[in-house]
Amino acid sequence: MPYVFPPPATVGLPITGRDQQFPVRRVYCVGRNYAAHAREMGFDPDREPPFFFCKPNDDASIVPVPAGSTGRIPYPPQTANFHYEAELVVAIGKGGHGIPVAQAAAHIQGYAVGLDMTRRDLQMKMREAGRPWEIGKAFDFSAPIGPLTTLVDIGELTAGAITLEVDGVQRQRSDIGHLIWSVNEVIANLSTLFTLQPGDLVFTGTPEGVGAVERGQTMTVRIDGFAPLVVRVD
């Protein structure tokens, strides 16, 4: 039976060293997964259970940025406090529900460098009102992502420097090893709430140093072992 209009195309992320793309199914994000970032946002960083929110999986929200190029995103409407959040992104290649921590790595297709762009003023307004964060997190062009590097090629990531620069000035610096909940623990916990499927992406949280970016500025995110993710705000 035909659709009333053509359905949207699946967003694909290029895979480093492969003539293939990773088809995106869902986009999950972990909130406050670095202790220093939790403190700068006014929260106790004790190891409470992780919490999650989602971003759209369409080409309006996800911005694939090929290695060696500069992605471009517009300054979004209805905000005066547009924040960067550098993150390690995990791509799920094998589905499952109730995945044990010890088996979580077997469900990973690979990793990528990502930005969880945030309309911070709108997020804070919703948080103070006890309402969902969508208008602060799930807007157009909110998820720039670099190419995927497979687990086979890079190995399991448990440590590695993560940094973000704005126009060459470093704003964020930490290490993947400082995650409150490790990548495998995040996958295991998330899989108790949702049945994970191949194509899912998981943004694992951002370190301290988040802040505003303005029109005309360029962000560069680096994680050890990956090509930099470079994104300019228009």
PDB file of C-alpha atoms in Angstrom:
ATOM      1  CA  MET A   1       0.000   0.000   0.000  1.00  0.00           C
ATOM      2  CA  PRO A   2       1.557   3.364  -0.980  1.00  0.00           C
ATOM      3  CA  TYR A   3       2.324   6.129   1.490  1.00  0.00           C
ATOM      4  CA  VAL A   4       0.535   9.474   1.159  1.00  0.00           C
ATOM      5  CA  PHE A   5       3.971  11.050   0.693  1.00  0.00           C
ATOM      6  CA  PRO A   6       7.496   9.574   0.470  1.00  0.00           C
ATOM      7  CA  PRO A   7       8.824   8.531   3.902  1.00  0.00           C
ATOM      8  CA  PRO A   8      12.024  10.231   5.042  1.00  0.00           C
ATOM      9  CA  ALA A   9      15.295   8.575   4.133  1.00  0.00           C
ATOM     10  CA  THR A  10      17.376   6.861   6.794  1.00  0.00           C
ATOM     11  CA  VAL A  11      20.325   8.932   7.988  1.00  0.00           C
ATOM     12  CA  GLY A  12      23.657   7.188   7.469  1.00  0.00           C
ATOM     13  CA  LEU A  13      27.017   7.837   9.111  1.00  0.00           C
ATOM     14  CA  PRO A  14      30.148   7.108   7.070  1.00  0.00           C
ATOM     15  CA  ILE A  15      32.383   4.355   8.468  1.00  0.00           C
ATOM     16  CA  THR A  16      36.117   4.987   8.477  1.00  0.00           C
ATOM     17  CA  GLY A  17      37.938   2.668   6.094  1.00  0.00           C
ATOM     18  CA  ARG A  18      34.729   1.093   4.782  1.00  0.00           C
ATOM     19  CA  ASP A  19      32.614   1.653   1.703  1.00  0.00           C
ATOM     20  CA  GLN A  20      29.542   1.492   3.924  1.00  0.00           C
ATOM     21  CA  GLN A  21      27.306   3.657   6.078  1.00  0.00           C
ATOM     22  CA  PHE A  22      25.826   3.065   9.521  1.00  0.00           C
ATOM     23  CA  PRO A  23      22.009   3.495   9.374  1.00  0.00           C
ATOM     24  CA  VAL A  24      20.733   5.478  12.357  1.00  0.00           C
ATOM     25  CA  ARG A  25      17.664   4.095  14.143  1.00  0.00           C
ATOM     26  CA  ARG A  26      17.401   5.939  17.485  1.00  0.00           C
ATOM     27  CA  VAL A  27      19.530   8.521  19.313  1.00  0.00           C
ATOM     28  CA  TYR A  28      19.835   8.191  23.097  1.00  0.00           C
ATOM     29  CA  CYS A  29      21.758  10.602  25.332  1.00  0.00           C
ATOM     30  CA  VAL A  30      23.031  10.196  28.897  1.00  0.00           C
ATOM     31  CA  GLY A  31      22.678  13.158  31.225  1.00  0.00           C
ATOM     32  CA  ARG A  32      25.407  14.323  33.656  1.00  0.00           C
ATOM     33  CA  ASN A  33      27.842  11.426  33.262  1.00  0.00           C
ATOM     34  CA  TYR A  34      31.008  13.306  34.315  1.00  0.00           C
ATOM     35  CA  ALA A  35      31.276  14.371  37.981  1.00  0.00           C
ATOM     36  CA  ALA A  36      32.826  17.787  37.267  1.00  0.00           C
ATOM     37  CA  HIS A  37      30.112  18.603  34.726  1.00  0.00           C
ATOM     38  CA  ALA A  38      27.413  17.560  37.208  1.00  0.00           C
ATOM     39  CA  ARG A  39      28.918  19.998  39.724  1.00  0.00           C
ATOM     40  CA  GLU A  40      29.075  22.874  37.230  1.00  0.00           C
ATOM     41  CA  MET A  41      25.374  22.288  36.491  1.00  0.00           C
ATOM     42  CA  GLY A  42      24.575  22.472  40.225  1.00  0.00           C
ATOM     43  CA  PHE A  43      24.116  18.764  41.009  1.00  0.00           C
ATOM     44  CA  ASP A  44      25.698  16.255  43.383  1.00  0.00           C
ATOM     45  CA  PRO A  45      27.824  13.900  41.259  1.00  0.00           C
ATOM     46  CA  ASP A  46      27.216  10.846  43.459  1.00  0.00           C
ATOM     47  CA  ARG A  47      26.814   7.713  41.381  1.00  0.00           C
ATOM     48  CA  GLU A  48      23.033   7.702  41.085  1.00  0.00           C
ATOM     49  CA  PRO A  49      21.437   5.617  38.308  1.00  0.00           C
ATOM     50  CA  PRO A  50      21.948   7.246  34.888  1.00  0.00           C
ATOM     51  CA  PHE A  51      19.087   9.042  33.188  1.00  0.00           C
ATOM     52  CA  PHE A  52      18.430   9.393  29.481  1.00  0.00           C
ATOM     53  CA  PHE A  53      16.812  11.652  26.915  1.00  0.00           C
ATOM     54  CA  CYS A  54      16.502  11.351  23.146  1.00  0.00           C
ATOM     55  CA  LYS A  55      17.182  13.349  20.014  1.00  0.00           C
ATOM     56  CA  PRO A  56      15.417  12.914  16.654  1.00  0.00           C
ATOM     57  CA  ASN A  57      16.976  10.415  14.256  1.00  0.00           C
ATOM     58  CA  ASP A  58      16.228  12.393  11.083  1.00  0.00           C
ATOM     59  CA  ASP A  59      18.389  14.469   8.778  1.00  0.00           C
ATOM     60  CA  ALA A  60      17.025  17.669  10.303  1.00  0.00           C
ATOM     61  CA  SER A  61      18.687  16.866  13.636  1.00  0.00           C
ATOM     62  CA  ILE A  62      21.682  14.646  12.800  1.00  0.00           C
ATOM     63  CA  VAL A  63      24.530  16.350  10.949  1.00  0.00           C
ATOM     64  CA  PRO A  64      27.084  13.815   9.610  1.00  0.00           C
ATOM     65  CA  VAL A  65      30.470  15.520   9.180  1.00  0.00           C
ATOM     66  CA  PRO A  66      33.013  13.681   6.985  1.00  0.00           C
ATOM     67  CA  ALA A  67      36.601  13.502   8.208  1.00  0.00           C
ATOM     68  CA  GLY A  68      38.666  16.475   7.067  1.00  0.00           C
ATOM     69  CA  SER A  69      35.651  18.704   6.417  1.00  0.00           C
ATOM     70  CA  THR A  70      33.894  21.414   8.407  1.00  0.00           C
ATOM     71  CA  GLY A  71      30.244  20.883   9.228  1.00  0.00           C
ATOM     72  CA  ARG A  72      27.993  23.913   9.296  1.00  0.00           C
ATOM     73  CA  ILE A  73      25.005  24.426  11.553  1.00  0.00           C
ATOM     74  CA  PRO A  74      22.765  27.466  11.924  1.00  0.00           C
ATOM     75  CA  TYR A  75      22.379  29.348  15.179  1.00  0.00           C
ATOM     76  CA  PRO A  76      18.988  28.028  16.337  1.00  0.00           C
ATOM     77  CA  PRO A  77      15.913  30.173  16.960  1.00  0.00           C
ATOM     78  CA  GLN A  78      14.435  31.090  20.341  1.00  0.00           C
ATOM     79  CA  THR A  79      17.722  30.991  22.277  1.00  0.00           C
ATOM     80  CA  ALA A  80      20.382  33.400  23.463  1.00  0.00           C
ATOM     81  CA  ASN A  81      22.535  30.729  25.136  1.00  0.00           C
ATOM     82  CA  PHE A  82      23.588  28.094  22.593  1.00  0.00           C
ATOM     83  CA  HIS A  83      25.916  25.565  24.256  1.00  0.00           C
ATOM     84  CA  TYR A  84      28.407  22.988  23.007  1.00  0.00           C
ATOM     85  CA  GLU A  85      28.792  19.588  24.695  1.00  0.00           C
ATOM     86  CA  ALA A  86      31.577  17.344  23.361  1.00  0.00           C
ATOM     87  CA  GLU A  87      30.794  13.631  23.659  1.00  0.00           C
ATOM     88  CA  LEU A  88      31.888  10.120  22.763  1.00  0.00           C
ATOM     89  CA  VAL A  89      29.108   8.468  20.742  1.00  0.00           C
ATOM     90  CA  VAL A  90      28.613   4.691  20.808  1.00  0.00           C
ATOM     91  CA  ALA A  91      26.988   2.892  17.870  1.00  0.00           C
ATOM     92  CA  ILE A  92      25.027  -0.285  18.587  1.00  0.00           C
ATOM     93  CA  GLY A  93      25.493  -3.100  16.080  1.00  0.00           C
ATOM     94  CA  LYS A  94      23.746  -5.949  17.910  1.00  0.00           C
ATOM     95  CA  GLY A  95      20.413  -5.578  19.672  1.00  0.00           C
ATOM     96  CA  GLY A  96      19.338  -6.847  23.034  1.00  0.00           C
ATOM     97  CA  HIS A  97      17.309  -6.313  26.208  1.00  0.00           C
ATOM     98  CA  GLY A  98      18.678  -6.654  29.735  1.00  0.00           C
ATOM     99  CA  ILE A  99      22.260  -6.857  28.476  1.00  0.00           C
ATOM    100  CA  PRO A 100      24.782  -7.798  31.217  1.00  0.00           C
ATOM    101  CA  VAL A 101      27.651  -5.335  31.690  1.00  0.00           C
ATOM    102  CA  ALA A 102      30.168  -8.079  30.940  1.00  0.00           C
ATOM    103  CA  GLN A 103      28.559  -8.679  27.542  1.00  0.00           C
ATOM    104  CA  ALA A 104      27.877  -5.063  26.548  1.00  0.00           C
ATOM    105  CA  ALA A 105      30.966  -4.634  24.368  1.00  0.00           C
ATOM    106  CA  ALA A 106      29.732  -7.428  22.096  1.00  0.00           C
ATOM    107  CA  HIS A 107      26.818  -5.155  21.144  1.00  0.00           C
ATOM    108  CA  ILE A 108      29.026  -2.236  20.035  1.00  0.00           C
ATOM    109  CA  GLN A 109      29.516  -1.602  16.301  1.00  0.00           C
ATOM    110  CA  GLY A 110      31.864   1.291  16.862  1.00  0.00           C
ATOM    111  CA  TYR A 111      32.401   4.807  18.162  1.00  0.00           C
ATOM    112  CA  ALA A 112      32.276   8.385  16.879  1.00  0.00           C
ATOM    113  CA  VAL A 113      32.924  11.946  18.023  1.00  0.00           C
ATOM    114  CA  GLY A 114      29.755  13.963  18.588  1.00  0.00           C
ATOM    115  CA  LEU A 115      28.328  17.265  19.772  1.00  0.00           C
ATOM    116  CA  ASP A 116      25.173  17.445  21.869  1.00  0.00           C
ATOM    117  CA  MET A 117      24.225  21.028  21.007  1.00  0.00           C
ATOM    118  CA  THR A 118      21.910  22.555  23.583  1.00  0.00           C
ATOM    119  CA  ARG A 119      19.638  25.586  23.856  1.00  0.00           C
ATOM    120  CA  ARG A 120      20.667  25.974  27.501  1.00  0.00           C
ATOM    121  CA  ASP A 121      18.273  28.755  28.401  1.00  0.00           C
ATOM    122  CA  LEU A 122      15.307  26.737  27.136  1.00  0.00           C
ATOM    123  CA  GLN A 123      16.563  23.562  28.828  1.00  0.00           C
ATOM    124  CA  MET A 124      16.884  25.388  32.165  1.00  0.00           C
ATOM    125  CA  LYS A 125      13.445  26.904  31.793  1.00  0.00           C
ATOM    126  CA  MET A 126      11.924  23.457  31.240  1.00  0.00           C
ATOM    127  CA  ARG A 127      13.952  21.923  34.071  1.00  0.00           C
ATOM    128  CA  GLU A 128      12.786  24.565  36.532  1.00  0.00           C
ATOM    129  CA  ALA A 129       9.180  23.937  35.496  1.00  0.00           C
ATOM    130  CA  GLY A 130       9.580  20.150  35.811  1.00  0.00           C
ATOM    131  CA  ARG A 131       8.885  19.700  32.098  1.00  0.00           C
ATOM    132  CA  PRO A 132      10.625  17.625  29.396  1.00  0.00           C
ATOM    133  CA  TRP A 133      13.826  18.934  27.816  1.00  0.00           C
ATOM    134  CA  GLU A 134      12.942  18.461  24.144  1.00  0.00           C
ATOM    135  CA  ILE A 135      12.965  22.135  23.168  1.00  0.00           C
ATOM    136  CA  GLY A 136      16.427  22.481  24.686  1.00  0.00           C
ATOM    137  CA  LYS A 137      17.921  19.296  23.277  1.00  0.00           C
ATOM    138  CA  ALA A 138      15.925  17.876  20.348  1.00  0.00           C
ATOM    139  CA  PHE A 139      15.932  20.714  17.830  1.00  0.00           C
ATOM    140  CA  ASP A 140      17.164  20.897  14.230  1.00  0.00           C
ATOM    141  CA  PHE A 141      20.937  20.505  13.673  1.00  0.00           C
ATOM    142  CA  SER A 142      21.468  19.568  17.342  1.00  0.00           C
ATOM    143  CA  ALA A 143      23.580  16.442  16.755  1.00  0.00           C
ATOM    144  CA  PRO A 144      26.708  16.866  14.613  1.00  0.00           C
ATOM    145  CA  ILE A 145      28.597  13.544  14.410  1.00  0.00           C
ATOM    146  CA  GLY A 146      31.877  12.506  12.809  1.00  0.00           C
ATOM    147  CA  PRO A 147      32.542   9.225  10.987  1.00  0.00           C
ATOM    148  CA  LEU A 148      32.121   5.932  12.801  1.00  0.00           C
ATOM    149  CA  THR A 149      35.226   3.910  13.648  1.00  0.00           C
ATOM    150  CA  THR A 150      34.475   0.230  14.207  1.00  0.00           C
ATOM    151  CA  LEU A 151      35.234  -1.663  17.406  1.00  0.00           C
ATOM    152  CA  VAL A 152      37.249  -4.102  15.302  1.00  0.00           C
ATOM    153  CA  ASP A 153      39.521  -1.293  14.119  1.00  0.00           C
ATOM    154  CA  ILE A 154      39.947   0.718  17.324  1.00  0.00           C
ATOM    155  CA  GLY A 155      39.277  -1.776  20.123  1.00  0.00           C
ATOM    156  CA  GLU A 156      37.125  -1.252  23.209  1.00  0.00           C
ATOM    157  CA  LEU A 157      37.395   2.304  24.569  1.00  0.00           C
ATOM    158  CA  THR A 158      37.781   2.686  28.314  1.00  0.00           C
ATOM    159  CA  ALA A 159      40.063   5.749  28.372  1.00  0.00           C
ATOM    160  CA  GLY A 160      41.308   8.539  26.120  1.00  0.00           C
ATOM    161  CA  ALA A 161      41.483  12.320  26.167  1.00  0.00           C
ATOM    162  CA  ILE A 162      38.425  14.286  25.036  1.00  0.00           C
ATOM    163  CA  THR A 163      38.766  18.004  24.313  1.00  0.00           C
ATOM    164  CA  LEU A 164      36.819  20.834  22.701  1.00  0.00           C
ATOM    165  CA  GLU A 165      38.170  24.101  21.324  1.00  0.00           C
ATOM    166  CA  VAL A 166      36.282  27.189  20.186  1.00  0.00           C
ATOM    167  CA  ASP A 167      38.286  29.164  17.628  1.00  0.00           C
ATOM    168  CA  GLY A 168      41.446  27.436  18.842  1.00  0.00           C
ATOM    169  CA  VAL A 169      40.880  28.123  22.550  1.00  0.00           C
ATOM    170  CA  GLN A 170      40.387  25.004  24.662  1.00  0.00           C
ATOM    171  CA  ARG A 171      37.140  25.004  26.620  1.00  0.00           C
ATOM    172  CA  GLN A 172      36.649  21.337  27.587  1.00  0.00           C
ATOM    173  CA  ARG A 173      39.237  18.743  28.570  1.00  0.00           C
ATOM    174  CA  SER A 174      38.778  15.408  30.322  1.00  0.00           C
ATOM    175  CA  ASP A 175      39.188  11.685  29.731  1.00  0.00           C
ATOM    176  CA  ILE A 176      36.728   8.966  28.739  1.00  0.00           C
ATOM    177  CA  GLY A 177      37.975   7.088  31.778  1.00  0.00           C
ATOM    178  CA  HIS A 178      36.292   9.735  33.978  1.00  0.00           C
ATOM    179  CA  LEU A 179      32.782   8.700  32.950  1.00  0.00           C
ATOM    180  CA  ILE A 180      30.692   8.103  36.084  1.00  0.00           C
ATOM    181  CA  TRP A 181      28.996   5.248  34.253  1.00  0.00           C
ATOM    182  CA  SER A 182      31.271   3.465  31.801  1.00  0.00           C
ATOM    183  CA  VAL A 183      30.194   2.816  28.224  1.00  0.00           C
ATOM    184  CA  ASN A 184      29.384  -0.816  29.042  1.00  0.00           C
ATOM    185  CA  GLU A 185      27.413   0.162  32.143  1.00  0.00           C
ATOM    186  CA  VAL A 186      25.454   2.739  30.134  1.00  0.00           C
ATOM    187  CA  ILE A 187      24.556   0.116  27.502  1.00  0.00           C
ATOM    188  CA  ALA A 188      23.507  -2.379  30.171  1.00  0.00           C
ATOM    189  CA  ASN A 189      21.359   0.150  32.027  1.00  0.00           C
ATOM    190  CA  LEU A 190      19.789   1.585  28.869  1.00  0.00           C
ATOM    191  CA  SER A 191      18.884  -1.919  27.701  1.00  0.00           C
ATOM    192  CA  THR A 192      16.722  -2.437  30.794  1.00  0.00           C
ATOM    193  CA  LEU A 193      14.583   0.525  29.705  1.00  0.00           C
ATOM    194  CA  PHE A 194      14.529  -0.016  25.922  1.00  0.00           C
ATOM    195  CA  THR A 195      15.249  -2.966  23.686  1.00  0.00           C
ATOM    196  CA  LEU A 196      18.357  -1.810  21.870  1.00  0.00           C
ATOM    197  CA  GLN A 197      18.572  -2.475  18.134  1.00  0.00           C
ATOM    198  CA  PRO A 198      21.277  -2.236  15.470  1.00  0.00           C
ATOM    199  CA  GLY A 199      21.440   1.383  14.353  1.00  0.00           C
ATOM    200  CA  ASP A 200      21.003   2.946  17.790  1.00  0.00           C
ATOM    201  CA  LEU A 201      23.403   5.708  18.845  1.00  0.00           C
ATOM    202  CA  VAL A 202      24.249   6.553  22.455  1.00  0.00           C
ATOM    203  CA  PHE A 203      25.764   9.922  23.396  1.00  0.00           C
ATOM    204  CA  THR A 204      27.660   9.077  26.597  1.00  0.00           C
ATOM    205  CA  GLY A 205      27.808  12.462  28.332  1.00  0.00           C
ATOM    206  CA  THR A 206      29.960  15.601  28.307  1.00  0.00           C
ATOM    207  CA  PRO A 207      32.783  16.717  30.595  1.00  0.00           C
ATOM    208  CA  GLU A 208      33.062  20.019  32.411  1.00  0.00           C
ATOM    209  CA  GLY A 209      33.609  23.310  30.615  1.00  0.00           C
ATOM    210  CA  VAL A 210      30.370  23.585  28.661  1.00  0.00           C
ATOM    211  CA  GLY A 211      29.582  27.072  27.452  1.00  0.00           C
ATOM    212  CA  ALA A 212      28.080  29.274  24.802  1.00  0.00           C
ATOM    213  CA  VAL A 213      29.094  29.486  21.169  1.00  0.00           C
ATOM    214  CA  GLU A 214      28.237  32.374  18.857  1.00  0.00           C
ATOM    215  CA  ARG A 215      27.637  32.839  15.132  1.00  0.00           C
ATOM    216  CA  GLY A 216      30.855  32.660  13.157  1.00  0.00           C
ATOM    217  CA  GLN A 217      32.696  30.521  15.717  1.00  0.00           C
ATOM    218  CA  THR A 218      34.163  27.101  14.992  1.00  0.00           C
ATOM    219  CA  MET A 219      34.193  24.167  17.410  1.00  0.00           C
ATOM    220  CA  THR A 220      36.805  21.400  17.198  1.00  0.00           C
ATOM    221  CA  VAL A 221      36.248  18.213  19.194  1.00  0.00           C
ATOM    222  CA  ARG A 222      39.056  15.694  19.612  1.00  0.00           C
ATOM    223  CA  ILE A 223      39.026  12.214  21.128  1.00  0.00           C
ATOM    224  CA  ASP A 224      42.193  10.122  21.088  1.00  0.00           C
ATOM    225  CA  GLY A 225      42.222   7.796  18.085  1.00  0.00           C
ATOM    226  CA  PHE A 226      39.687   9.745  15.985  1.00  0.00           C
ATOM    227  CA  ALA A 227      39.830  12.455  13.363  1.00  0.00           C
ATOM    228  CA  PRO A 228      38.720  15.818  14.814  1.00  0.00           C
ATOM    229  CA  LEU A 229      35.076  16.835  14.477  1.00  0.00           C
ATOM    230  CA  VAL A 230      35.000  20.419  13.193  1.00  0.00           C
ATOM    231  CA  VAL A 231      31.719  22.383  13.162  1.00  0.00           C
ATOM    232  CA  ARG A 232      31.070  26.066  12.425  1.00  0.00           C
ATOM    233  CA  VAL A 233      28.025  27.994  13.622  1.00  0.00           C
ATOM    234  CA  ASP A 234      26.484  30.203  10.930  1.00  0.00           C
TER     235      ASP A 234
END
